[in-house]
Short mmCIF file of C-alpha atoms in Angstrom, two decimals:
data_model
loop_
_atom_site.label_atom_id
_atom_site.label_comp_id
_atom_site.label_asym_id
_atom_site.label_seq_id
_atom_site.Cartn_x
_atom_site.Cartn_y
_atom_site.Cartn_z
CA UNK Z 1 111.82 105.29 56.65
CA UNK Z 2 109.84 107.40 56.84
CA UNK Z 3 110.75 111.26 55.30
CA UNK Z 4 111.84 113.43 57.95
CA UNK Z 5 112.24 117.66 57.48
CA UNK Z 6 115.42 118.85 59.23
CA UNK Z 7 114.44 122.35 60.32
CA UNK Z 8 116.25 125.00 62.75
CA UNK Z 9 114.14 125.71 65.57
CA UNK Z 10 112.95 129.86 65.07
CA UNK Z 11 114.22 130.43 68.52
CA UNK Z 12 116.29 127.94 70.63
CA UNK Z 13 114.31 126.69 73.82
CA UNK Z 14 115.95 127.48 77.09
CA UNK Z 15 118.92 125.26 78.12
CA UNK Z 16 118.53 122.68 74.60
CA UNK Z 17 121.53 121.81 73.11
CA UNK Z 18 121.18 119.02 69.57
CA UNK Z 19 121.46 115.88 70.65
CA UNK Z 20 122.31 115.98 74.05
CA UNK Z 21 119.03 114.36 75.56
CA UNK Z 22 116.86 116.23 78.30
CA UNK Z 23 115.30 114.70 81.96
CA UNK Z 24 112.76 115.38 83.32
CA UNK Z 25 110.71 114.97 86.86
CA UNK Z 26 107.87 113.53 86.78
CA UNK Z 27 105.56 109.67 88.70
CA UNK Z 28 104.09 106.53 87.91
CA UNK Z 29 100.94 106.54 89.44
CA UNK Z 30 100.34 102.58 91.61
CA UNK Z 31 97.90 101.28 93.88
CA UNK Z 32 97.13 103.94 95.44
CA UNK Z 33 100.34 104.95 95.15
CA UNK Z 34 102.86 106.40 92.95
CA UNK Z 35 107.29 105.95 92.24
CA UNK Z 36 109.45 109.73 91.99
CA UNK Z 37 110.80 109.82 88.34
CA UNK Z 38 112.86 111.30 86.40
CA UNK Z 39 112.56 110.49 82.57
CA UNK Z 40 115.54 110.80 79.83
CA UNK Z 41 113.84 112.46 76.25
CA UNK Z 42 116.10 111.99 72.94
CA UNK Z 43 113.81 114.94 71.01
CA UNK Z 44 110.99 115.07 72.91
CA UNK Z 45 110.55 111.41 73.10
CA UNK Z 46 110.86 109.91 76.40
CA UNK Z 47 113.23 107.08 76.44
CA UNK Z 48 114.60 105.93 79.07
CA UNK Z 49 112.59 105.54 82.73
CA UNK Z 50 115.06 106.10 86.14
CA UNK Z 51 114.01 107.03 90.03
CA UNK Z 52 113.69 110.92 91.22
CA UNK Z 53 116.48 111.06 93.86
CA UNK Z 54 115.85 113.84 94.88
CA UNK Z 55 112.22 112.48 96.30
CA UNK Z 56 112.53 112.31 99.75
CA UNK Z 57 111.21 109.05 100.27
CA UNK Z 58 112.32 106.92 97.56
CA UNK Z 59 115.91 108.26 97.01
CA UNK Z 60 115.92 107.08 93.34
CA UNK Z 61 114.49 103.99 93.29
CA UNK Z 62 111.94 102.19 90.31
CA UNK Z 63 110.67 98.82 90.25
CA UNK Z 64 109.91 96.37 87.21
CA UNK Z 65 106.59 97.67 85.72
CA UNK Z 66 107.91 101.34 86.39
CA UNK Z 67 111.92 100.71 83.87
CA UNK Z 68 109.15 98.60 81.62
CA UNK Z 69 106.51 101.47 81.45
CA UNK Z 70 108.27 103.05 78.43
CA UNK Z 71 106.89 100.40 76.21
CA UNK Z 72 102.91 100.70 77.07
CA UNK Z 73 103.89 104.41 76.26
CA UNK Z 74 105.06 102.85 72.54
CA UNK Z 75 102.40 99.89 72.08
CA UNK Z 76 101.04 99.67 68.73
CA UNK Z 77 97.90 97.80 70.43
CA UNK Z 78 96.80 100.47 72.30
CA UNK Z 79 93.32 102.02 72.16
CA UNK Z 80 93.61 104.85 68.73
CA UNK Z 81 90.66 105.69 68.66
CA UNK Z 82 86.91 107.17 70.14
CA UNK Z 83 83.84 105.23 69.03
CA UNK Z 84 80.74 105.70 69.28
CA UNK Z 85 77.30 102.91 69.89
CA UNK Z 86 75.61 100.30 67.88
CA UNK Z 87 77.55 97.16 66.41
CA UNK Z 88 80.78 95.28 67.92
CA UNK Z 89 84.06 98.03 68.36
CA UNK Z 90 81.44 100.55 67.63
CA UNK Z 91 81.49 103.40 65.30
CA UNK Z 92 85.06 105.12 65.06
CA UNK Z 93 84.62 108.69 65.42
CA UNK Z 94 86.70 112.24 65.49
CA UNK Z 95 87.12 113.37 69.18
CA UNK Z 96 85.16 116.44 69.10
CA UNK Z 97 82.28 114.77 68.44
CA UNK Z 98 83.71 112.04 71.57
CA UNK Z 99 83.33 115.44 73.74
CA UNK Z 100 79.75 116.49 72.56
CA UNK Z 101 78.50 113.12 73.03
CA UNK Z 102 80.26 113.53 76.92
CA UNK Z 103 79.19 117.65 77.19
CA UNK Z 104 75.34 115.72 76.69
CA UNK Z 105 76.29 113.24 78.87
CA UNK Z 106 76.59 115.74 81.64
CA UNK Z 107 73.56 117.93 81.14
CA UNK Z 108 71.44 115.14 81.51
CA UNK Z 109 72.97 113.62 84.44
CA UNK Z 110 72.68 117.49 86.45
CA UNK Z 111 68.63 117.67 85.80
CA UNK Z 112 68.46 114.59 88.30
CA UNK Z 113 71.88 115.54 90.77
CA UNK Z 114 73.45 111.95 89.31
CA UNK Z 115 70.89 109.43 89.89
CA UNK Z 116 71.00 106.30 88.61
CA UNK Z 117 74.51 106.80 87.70
CA UNK Z 118 77.09 105.23 88.78
CA UNK Z 119 81.11 105.29 88.24
CA UNK Z 120 84.06 102.66 88.51
CA UNK Z 121 87.71 103.62 88.66
CA UNK Z 122 90.55 101.44 89.76
CA UNK Z 123 92.52 102.68 93.15
CA UNK Z 124 94.08 106.35 93.01
CA UNK Z 125 96.40 108.72 95.54
CA UNK Z 126 95.52 111.60 93.41
CA UNK Z 127 94.53 114.71 95.37
CA UNK Z 128 93.43 116.75 91.90
CA UNK Z 129 90.57 113.29 91.24
CA UNK Z 130 89.53 113.38 94.96
CA UNK Z 131 88.65 117.36 94.45
CA UNK Z 132 87.25 116.66 91.99
CA UNK Z 133 85.14 113.87 93.13
CA UNK Z 134 84.28 115.49 96.30
CA UNK Z 135 83.23 118.72 94.34
CA UNK Z 136 80.40 116.37 92.14
CA UNK Z 137 79.41 115.31 95.29
CA UNK Z 138 78.81 118.60 96.62
CA UNK Z 139 77.52 120.24 93.83
CA UNK Z 140 75.94 118.14 90.41
CA UNK Z 141 75.92 114.49 91.44
CA UNK Z 142 74.99 114.08 95.04
CA UNK Z 143 72.72 111.16 93.99
CA UNK Z 144 75.38 109.39 92.25
CA UNK Z 145 77.60 105.91 93.17
CA UNK Z 146 81.28 105.19 93.72
CA UNK Z 147 82.75 102.43 93.32
CA UNK Z 148 86.98 101.60 93.56
CA UNK Z 149 87.92 98.54 91.90
CA UNK Z 150 91.33 96.28 92.28
CA UNK Z 151 91.29 93.06 91.21
CA UNK Z 152 93.97 92.03 92.74
CA UNK Z 153 93.76 94.47 96.35
CA UNK Z 154 97.54 95.85 98.55
CA UNK Z 155 96.18 97.79 101.14
CA UNK Z 156 94.81 95.39 102.68
CA UNK Z 157 96.69 96.70 106.03
CA UNK Z 158 94.92 99.92 105.75
CA UNK Z 159 91.12 98.52 106.50
CA UNK Z 160 92.88 97.65 110.00
CA UNK Z 161 92.91 100.73 111.18
CA UNK Z 162 91.49 103.20 108.54
CA UNK Z 163 94.56 104.39 108.51
CA UNK Z 164 97.57 103.23 105.78
CA UNK Z 165 100.56 102.09 107.63
CA UNK Z 166 104.00 103.51 106.07
CA UNK Z 167 107.37 100.70 107.26
CA UNK Z 168 110.40 102.20 108.08
CA UNK Z 169 112.50 99.13 107.09
CA UNK Z 170 115.60 100.81 107.50
CA UNK Z 171 114.57 101.65 111.06
CA UNK Z 172 114.03 98.22 112.11
CA UNK Z 173 116.91 95.68 113.46
CA UNK Z 174 114.19 92.96 113.41
CA UNK Z 175 111.59 91.88 110.85
CA UNK Z 176 109.27 89.24 110.65
CA UNK Z 177 107.50 88.62 107.46
CA UNK Z 178 104.39 87.17 107.72
CA UNK Z 179 103.69 85.71 104.45
CA UNK Z 180 104.54 89.83 103.24
CA UNK Z 181 106.69 89.91 100.03
CA UNK Z 182 108.03 93.02 100.56
CA UNK Z 183 110.95 92.25 98.22
CA UNK Z 184 109.62 90.96 95.20
CA UNK Z 185 105.30 91.82 94.75
CA UNK Z 186 103.70 93.90 97.46
CA UNK Z 187 102.45 97.99 96.89
CA UNK Z 188 105.81 99.90 97.66
CA UNK Z 189 108.49 97.30 96.90
CA UNK Z 190 111.05 99.78 94.58
CA UNK Z 191 110.57 101.83 98.46
CA UNK Z 192 110.94 98.48 100.65
CA UNK Z 193 113.13 96.56 99.57
CA UNK Z 194 115.78 99.83 99.48
CA UNK Z 195 115.41 100.64 102.84
CA UNK Z 196 115.85 96.63 104.28
CA UNK Z 197 118.49 97.02 102.16
CA UNK Z 198 120.22 100.02 103.88
CA UNK Z 199 119.93 98.18 107.21
CA UNK Z 200 122.25 94.59 106.05
CA UNK Z 201 124.53 97.25 104.44
CA UNK Z 202 127.88 97.59 107.12
CA UNK Z 203 130.44 100.18 107.12
CA UNK Z 204 132.35 99.13 109.61
CA UNK Z 205 133.69 95.84 111.50
CA UNK Z 206 130.89 96.73 113.96
CA UNK Z 207 128.73 97.88 111.98
CA UNK Z 208 124.69 95.48 112.30
CA UNK Z 209 122.90 93.96 110.22
CA UNK Z 210 118.74 93.09 110.28
CA UNK Z 211 117.77 90.12 110.74
CA UNK Z 212 114.86 88.72 108.64
CA UNK Z 213 112.26 86.09 109.78
CA UNK Z 214 110.10 85.22 106.91
CA UNK Z 215 106.80 82.99 107.05
CA UNK Z 216 105.14 81.52 104.06
CA UNK Z 217 104.24 78.82 101.51
CA UNK Z 218 105.25 80.49 98.48
CA UNK Z 219 108.80 80.62 97.63
CA UNK Z 220 109.78 84.06 96.93
CA UNK Z 221 112.48 86.84 96.97
CA UNK Z 222 111.67 87.75 100.21
CA UNK Z 223 112.37 84.20 101.90
CA UNK Z 224 115.02 83.61 99.26
CA UNK Z 225 116.90 86.95 101.15
CA UNK Z 226 115.52 85.44 105.32
CA UNK Z 227 118.32 84.67 107.87
CA UNK Z 228 115.25 82.32 108.76
CA UNK Z 229 112.77 80.99 106.57
CA UNK Z 230 109.83 79.15 107.88
CA UNK Z 231 107.52 77.07 105.21
CA UNK Z 232 103.80 76.60 105.86
CA UNK Z 233 100.68 76.37 104.12
CA UNK Z 234 99.47 79.56 103.37
CA UNK Z 235 95.95 79.52 106.00
CA UNK Z 236 98.45 78.46 108.29
CA UNK Z 237 100.22 81.48 108.51
CA UNK Z 238 98.43 83.07 110.96
CA UNK Z 239 98.97 80.73 113.41
CA UNK Z 240 102.72 80.73 113.30
CA UNK Z 241 101.69 84.52 113.87
CA UNK Z 242 99.47 83.40 116.96
CA UNK Z 243 102.39 81.03 118.30
CA UNK Z 244 104.26 84.47 118.17
CA UNK Z 245 102.02 86.98 119.03
CA UNK Z 246 101.42 84.64 122.66
CA UNK Z 247 105.43 84.56 123.67
CA UNK Z 248 105.05 88.16 122.99
CA UNK Z 249 102.72 90.18 125.25
CA UNK Z 250 100.67 88.00 127.46
CA UNK Z 251 97.47 90.06 125.99
CA UNK Z 252 97.85 87.50 122.89
CA UNK Z 253 98.36 84.33 124.90
CA UNK Z 254 94.69 84.28 124.18
CA UNK Z 255 94.67 83.13 120.00
CA UNK Z 256 97.93 79.95 120.87
CA UNK Z 257 94.81 78.10 121.53
CA UNK Z 258 92.57 79.02 118.99
CA UNK Z 259 95.45 78.63 116.63
CA UNK Z 260 97.55 74.88 116.63
CA UNK Z 261 100.63 74.80 115.04
CA UNK Z 262 100.67 72.50 112.75
CA UNK Z 263 103.17 69.36 112.84
CA UNK Z 264 106.27 70.21 110.95
CA UNK Z 265 106.91 73.73 113.42
CA UNK Z 266 108.83 73.13 115.83
CA UNK Z 267 108.45 75.26 119.20
CA UNK Z 268 112.18 75.91 118.65
CA UNK Z 269 111.61 78.24 115.87
CA UNK Z 270 108.17 80.14 117.02
CA UNK Z 271 110.30 80.88 120.77
CA UNK Z 272 113.60 81.74 118.52
CA UNK Z 273 111.54 84.23 116.55
CA UNK Z 274 109.81 86.14 119.60
CA UNK Z 275 112.98 86.30 121.66
CA UNK Z 276 114.65 88.12 119.31
CA UNK Z 277 111.64 90.24 118.53
CA UNK Z 278 111.10 91.08 122.23
CA UNK Z 279 114.61 91.71 122.49
CA UNK Z 280 114.28 94.98 120.26
CA UNK Z 281 111.72 96.55 121.29
CA UNK Z 282 110.74 99.39 119.15
CA UNK Z 283 112.91 98.27 116.36
CA UNK Z 284 111.00 95.25 115.92
CA UNK Z 285 108.90 95.07 112.78
CA UNK Z 286 105.93 92.73 111.67
CA UNK Z 287 104.78 93.12 108.32
CA UNK Z 288 101.63 91.51 106.82
CA UNK Z 289 101.55 90.39 103.07
CA UNK Z 290 98.50 91.20 100.89
CA UNK Z 291 97.67 87.45 100.38
CA UNK Z 292 96.25 87.22 104.23
CA UNK Z 293 93.04 87.79 105.36
CA UNK Z 294 92.62 90.69 107.85
CA UNK Z 295 92.59 87.98 111.18
CA UNK Z 296 96.94 88.17 110.66
CA UNK Z 297 97.23 91.75 109.71
CA UNK Z 298 95.26 92.41 113.31
CA UNK Z 299 97.99 89.78 114.46
CA UNK Z 300 100.48 91.82 113.37
CA UNK Z 301 100.07 95.24 114.44
CA UNK Z 302 98.91 93.85 118.03
CA UNK Z 303 102.29 92.52 117.81
CA UNK Z 304 103.38 95.83 116.39
CA UNK Z 305 101.30 97.93 119.53
CA UNK Z 306 102.81 95.62 121.99
CA UNK Z 307 106.61 95.88 120.80
CA UNK Z 308 106.58 99.73 120.81
CA UNK Z 309 106.90 99.87 117.32
CA UNK Z 310 104.03 101.71 116.54
CA UNK Z 311 105.60 105.44 115.39
CA UNK Z 312 108.89 103.99 115.21
CA UNK Z 313 109.39 101.60 112.50
CA UNK Z 314 105.76 101.70 111.00
CA UNK Z 315 103.88 104.92 111.29
CA UNK Z 316 100.10 105.57 109.86
CA UNK Z 317 98.65 108.61 107.34
CA UNK Z 318 95.56 109.83 107.05
CA UNK Z 319 93.74 108.15 103.59
CA UNK Z 320 90.45 107.57 101.65
CA UNK Z 321 90.13 104.04 102.11
CA UNK Z 322 88.89 101.37 98.84
CA UNK Z 323 85.04 101.25 98.93
CA UNK Z 324 85.20 97.46 100.00
CA UNK Z 325 82.73 95.25 97.86
CA UNK Z 326 81.62 97.92 96.17
CA UNK Z 327 81.98 96.22 92.56
CA UNK Z 328 79.24 93.42 94.25
CA UNK Z 329 76.95 97.00 96.25
CA UNK Z 330 77.09 97.87 92.17
CA UNK Z 331 76.39 94.29 90.35
CA UNK Z 332 73.18 94.38 92.54
CA UNK Z 333 71.72 97.93 91.26
CA UNK Z 334 72.68 97.36 87.53
CA UNK Z 335 70.78 94.58 88.08
CA UNK Z 336 68.54 95.79 89.74
CA UNK Z 337 67.74 98.39 86.97
CA UNK Z 338 68.83 101.26 89.33
CA UNK Z 339 72.02 102.73 87.18
CA UNK Z 340 71.06 104.23 83.93
CA UNK Z 341 74.43 105.86 83.10
CA UNK Z 342 77.53 103.46 83.74
CA UNK Z 343 80.82 105.33 82.97
CA UNK Z 344 84.17 103.04 83.63
CA UNK Z 345 87.82 105.23 84.41
CA UNK Z 346 90.43 102.49 83.40
CA UNK Z 347 91.05 98.76 83.88
CA UNK Z 348 89.08 95.92 82.34
CA UNK Z 349 86.46 95.11 84.63
CA UNK Z 350 84.28 92.47 82.25
CA UNK Z 351 88.12 90.13 82.82
CA UNK Z 352 88.61 90.95 85.77
CA UNK Z 353 85.99 90.93 87.83
CA UNK Z 354 84.95 87.86 89.76
CA UNK Z 355 82.72 85.20 87.82
CA UNK Z 356 79.64 84.99 89.37
CA UNK Z 357 79.34 88.50 88.57
CA UNK Z 358 78.64 87.95 85.21
CA UNK Z 359 80.37 91.60 84.68
CA UNK Z 360 79.38 91.25 80.58
CA UNK Z 361 76.33 90.62 80.94
CA UNK Z 362 76.14 92.83 84.65
CA UNK Z 363 77.12 96.37 83.01
CA UNK Z 364 74.71 96.14 79.87
CA UNK Z 365 71.80 96.43 82.02
CA UNK Z 366 72.60 99.99 82.16
CA UNK Z 367 71.30 102.01 79.04
CA UNK Z 368 74.60 104.17 78.76
CA UNK Z 369 77.99 102.35 78.95
CA UNK Z 370 81.09 105.31 79.10
CA UNK Z 371 84.33 103.98 79.07
CA UNK Z 372 87.96 105.31 79.59
CA UNK Z 373 90.63 102.40 78.32
CA UNK Z 374 94.22 101.82 77.42
CA UNK Z 375 92.49 98.75 74.90
CA UNK Z 376 90.27 97.52 72.35
CA UNK Z 377 90.26 95.13 75.66
CA UNK Z 378 86.75 92.68 77.05
CA UNK Z 379 85.47 95.74 78.40
CA UNK Z 380 85.34 97.52 75.46
CA UNK Z 381 82.38 95.64 73.13
CA UNK Z 382 79.84 96.51 75.72
CA UNK Z 383 80.38 99.91 75.83
CA UNK Z 384 78.33 102.45 73.82
CA UNK Z 385 80.70 105.52 74.28
CA UNK Z 386 84.69 104.93 74.52
CA UNK Z 387 87.57 106.85 75.13
CA UNK Z 388 91.46 106.06 74.43
CA UNK Z 389 93.09 106.68 77.75
CA UNK Z 390 96.72 108.48 77.69
CA UNK Z 391 99.79 106.98 79.32
CA UNK Z 392 101.33 108.87 82.00
CA UNK Z 393 103.95 110.42 80.05
CA UNK Z 394 101.28 111.86 77.78
CA UNK Z 395 99.27 113.13 80.48
CA UNK Z 396 99.28 116.12 83.85
CA UNK Z 397 98.12 114.57 86.51
CA UNK Z 398 99.03 114.62 90.70
CA UNK Z 399 99.45 111.32 93.07
CA UNK Z 400 100.67 110.93 96.95
CA UNK Z 401 103.48 108.95 97.61
CA UNK Z 402 103.17 106.18 100.50
CA UNK Z 403 104.98 109.07 102.97
CA UNK Z 404 102.14 111.55 101.49
CA UNK Z 405 104.74 113.91 99.69
CA UNK Z 406 102.51 115.13 96.56
CA UNK Z 407 104.37 114.56 92.64
CA UNK Z 408 103.08 115.56 89.66
CA UNK Z 409 102.46 113.82 86.05
CA UNK Z 410 104.35 115.91 83.77
CA UNK Z 411 104.06 114.71 80.24
CA UNK Z 412 107.10 114.46 78.36
CA UNK Z 413 105.54 114.46 75.09
CA UNK Z 414 101.89 115.47 73.36
CA UNK Z 415 99.21 111.84 73.11
CA UNK Z 416 100.89 109.51 70.88
CA UNK Z 417 96.86 108.35 69.94
CA UNK Z 418 95.19 112.11 70.80
CA UNK Z 419 93.49 110.46 74.43
CA UNK Z 420 92.46 111.97 77.25
CA UNK Z 421 92.96 111.52 81.13
CA UNK Z 422 91.11 110.54 83.48
CA UNK Z 423 91.50 113.96 85.43
CA UNK Z 424 89.68 115.14 81.88
CA UNK Z 425 86.83 112.91 81.78
CA UNK Z 426 86.14 113.48 84.99
CA UNK Z 427 85.07 116.66 84.67
CA UNK Z 428 83.68 116.73 81.41
CA UNK Z 429 81.30 114.13 82.36
CA UNK Z 430 80.79 116.42 85.88
CA UNK Z 431 79.92 119.31 83.49
CA UNK Z 432 82.90 121.19 85.12
CA UNK Z 433 83.87 124.23 84.02
CA UNK Z 434 87.55 123.48 83.68
CA UNK Z 435 88.28 120.32 81.83
CA UNK Z 436 91.84 120.85 81.10
CA UNK Z 437 93.84 118.10 83.33
CA UNK Z 438 97.03 121.47 83.74
CA UNK Z 439 95.22 123.91 85.27
CA UNK Z 440 92.68 120.95 88.18
CA UNK Z 441 97.03 119.56 88.52
CA UNK Z 442 97.57 123.59 89.46
CA UNK Z 443 94.95 124.45 91.47
CA UNK Z 444 94.91 121.19 93.36
CA UNK Z 445 98.47 122.54 93.84
CA UNK Z 446 98.56 125.78 94.78
CA UNK Z 447 101.21 128.62 94.94
CA UNK Z 448 102.83 131.36 93.46
CA UNK Z 449 104.05 130.58 89.76
CA UNK Z 450 107.28 130.07 91.30
CA UNK Z 451 106.61 127.58 93.47
CA UNK Z 452 104.60 125.49 90.15
CA UNK Z 453 107.73 125.93 89.10
CA UNK Z 454 109.82 124.70 91.48
CA UNK Z 455 107.58 121.69 91.70
CA UNK Z 456 107.71 120.78 88.90
CA UNK Z 457 111.16 120.97 88.37
CA UNK Z 458 111.48 118.92 91.72
CA UNK Z 459 109.06 116.04 90.55
CA UNK Z 460 107.27 116.96 94.03
CA UNK Z 461 105.74 119.11 95.87
CA UNK Z 462 107.64 120.69 98.98
CA UNK Z 463 106.73 120.42 102.68
CA UNK Z 464 103.34 118.14 101.05
CA UNK Z 465 104.57 115.12 102.82
CA UNK Z 466 101.35 114.67 105.37
CA UNK Z 467 101.92 114.49 109.59
CA UNK Z 468 102.01 110.34 110.79
CA UNK Z 469 98.61 110.21 113.15
CA UNK Z 470 98.68 108.51 116.29
CA UNK Z 471 95.78 105.25 116.32
CA UNK Z 472 94.90 104.03 119.44
CA UNK Z 473 95.74 100.28 119.99
CA UNK Z 474 92.75 98.29 121.29
CA UNK Z 475 93.96 95.31 121.09
CA UNK Z 476 91.45 92.73 122.97
CA UNK Z 477 89.74 93.87 119.68
CA UNK Z 478 92.32 93.31 118.15
CA UNK Z 479 93.18 89.95 119.82
CA UNK Z 480 89.26 88.81 119.26
CA UNK Z 481 88.18 89.63 115.82
CA UNK Z 482 90.85 87.70 115.24
CA UNK Z 483 90.34 84.49 116.94
CA UNK Z 484 86.87 84.66 115.10
CA UNK Z 485 88.12 83.33 111.75
CA UNK Z 486 87.74 79.42 111.47
CA UNK Z 487 90.70 77.77 110.00
CA UNK Z 488 91.55 74.87 107.86
CA UNK Z 489 94.05 73.49 107.39
CA UNK Z 490 95.18 71.51 104.00
CA UNK Z 491 95.92 67.63 104.03
CA UNK Z 492 96.89 65.60 100.72
CA UNK Z 493 93.08 64.57 99.72
CA UNK Z 494 91.79 69.07 100.28
CA UNK Z 495 94.91 70.86 98.90
CA UNK Z 496 95.74 74.54 98.94
CA UNK Z 497 96.19 76.43 96.18
CA UNK Z 498 96.88 80.37 95.87
CA UNK Z 499 96.84 82.44 93.70
CA UNK Z 500 99.48 84.77 93.92
CA UNK Z 501 100.52 88.27 92.17
CA UNK Z 502 102.54 87.99 88.92
CA UNK Z 503 106.17 88.88 88.72
CA UNK Z 504 106.07 89.96 85.27
CA UNK Z 505 102.65 91.28 84.19
CA UNK Z 506 101.12 91.54 88.37
CA UNK Z 507 97.43 91.16 87.86
CA UNK Z 508 97.43 90.98 83.74
CA UNK Z 509 97.88 94.40 83.38
CA UNK Z 510 101.24 94.44 82.26
CA UNK Z 511 100.06 90.77 79.74
CA UNK Z 512 101.22 93.21 76.24
CA UNK Z 513 104.72 94.50 77.37
CA UNK Z 514 106.88 92.10 75.81
CA UNK Z 515 109.61 93.03 78.38
CA UNK Z 516 107.68 92.16 81.11
CA UNK Z 517 106.54 89.25 79.59
CA UNK Z 518 110.08 88.08 78.14
CA UNK Z 519 111.71 88.60 82.07
CA UNK Z 520 112.48 85.11 83.67
CA UNK Z 521 110.17 84.35 87.17
CA UNK Z 522 113.67 85.65 89.60
CA UNK Z 523 112.32 82.25 91.33
CA UNK Z 524 111.82 79.99 88.92
CA UNK Z 525 113.91 81.71 85.69
CA UNK Z 526 110.65 80.51 84.03
CA UNK Z 527 109.99 83.04 80.71
CA UNK Z 528 105.92 82.58 79.19
CA UNK Z 529 104.57 79.71 81.44
CA UNK Z 530 101.93 80.17 83.31
CA UNK Z 531 102.73 77.06 85.97
CA UNK Z 532 101.17 75.43 88.73
CA UNK Z 533 103.57 74.76 91.59
CA UNK Z 534 104.26 71.88 94.25
CA UNK Z 535 106.23 70.71 96.14
CA UNK Z 536 108.32 67.54 95.33
CA UNK Z 537 105.75 65.69 97.89
CA UNK Z 538 102.45 66.59 97.41
CA UNK Z 539 103.87 65.82 93.34
CA UNK Z 540 104.43 61.91 94.42
#
């Protein structure tokens, strides 16, 4: 063991007792959202992550990835050095020199209003990040290009109305899941599974439980918990959705003829499910999964509108929409010589970008590539300046949860490897006066010192939740949009292949987390293996 000196405090910190753990509120950023957390700290070292029970929405819930995230903080394979230009892997430079290089880039980019400058970022619900981007677009980088890319998009629903749906499963008496694994692999699982469980809980003999109908191709955690499960090819979920829609509302009847039911689906299943939904007007809910095309989301949205679910079991909140197709457009700009400086903030596009974009070669079409990365991975090799990213337990930030509440990302420990956060890099590369992440977040949150202290203590900003917005539903338009989709059923000579978000490693971003890699798959109980799953009948 390394020798450690035990020294007394010159001034004892308030409330500190040696050997007794302390707890701090923070939050874990996710794709466009966050999970509010309460983290245990021993001697100023984070050791255990749990949900924040005081948050008005999550009520102390977490998911698998939040529990395992503590290992990511102490991961010895993290990027631990600043590198600059030259050969593969670059030359290690001091942090001060890397920051000077960012300042040089900022001055160069500001001279031409950010022309031929492009940014690639992961999805984020950070008000501070959005504020900085808006500021740069108005002042120094008016002509810069901005692209948000996620290899697995869990928020396809938001592109139906332009507003983000907020599902209230605890208020739903009947739930229809259209290939939506809300208990396992969808966005906001930590909140949705708690809401669903609340609707199942009975305290008196007269209490009624909610009912769950699941239509899916893969066996999922949601399907395993369903009262009625319909197994069907993923591409045929739209046919079931259309058949149910036709029986729910006359305005949706035209969809059934467009998408005939597969032969193995009993009409009685469709009829009983539709009757149950109609019998629970205002307390029914239809949810569509991220694997399903937009047409299925159109149908789900139309059914919810017809059932009076909008504003009751599903609400809508304004959100900054993902720029769909932005990476493809950026690749065209890079190949066309329209980008000289490329700034990659997080993610690993060299590994996750669509293969036809050939991102490794495409990225190098830029004269200068700056990247903030957590690992020295596939995207590391093609960079001119690489900055190690700080873990969220090491950095200041803010995020909005799915109900619109602003939560604070509060560090519990100094950056172990001297890394920097996305907010710091964005501010420095934009040449902004304020580049300290704490001050940036403090300015975004606003309020006095006492309000700020309360927000840090509680982990969220009181009263910051966004108000639900009224979404007008044009059912004929939704029907026309859904009916324009062509669907081809799989056959024994033309199989259907489904790629799904993994319960352990997600889209691969958690592949270096040993807890998750060694966690048995909750469905198959397999560990380590990445198997192709087929039915017995297909195998024969």
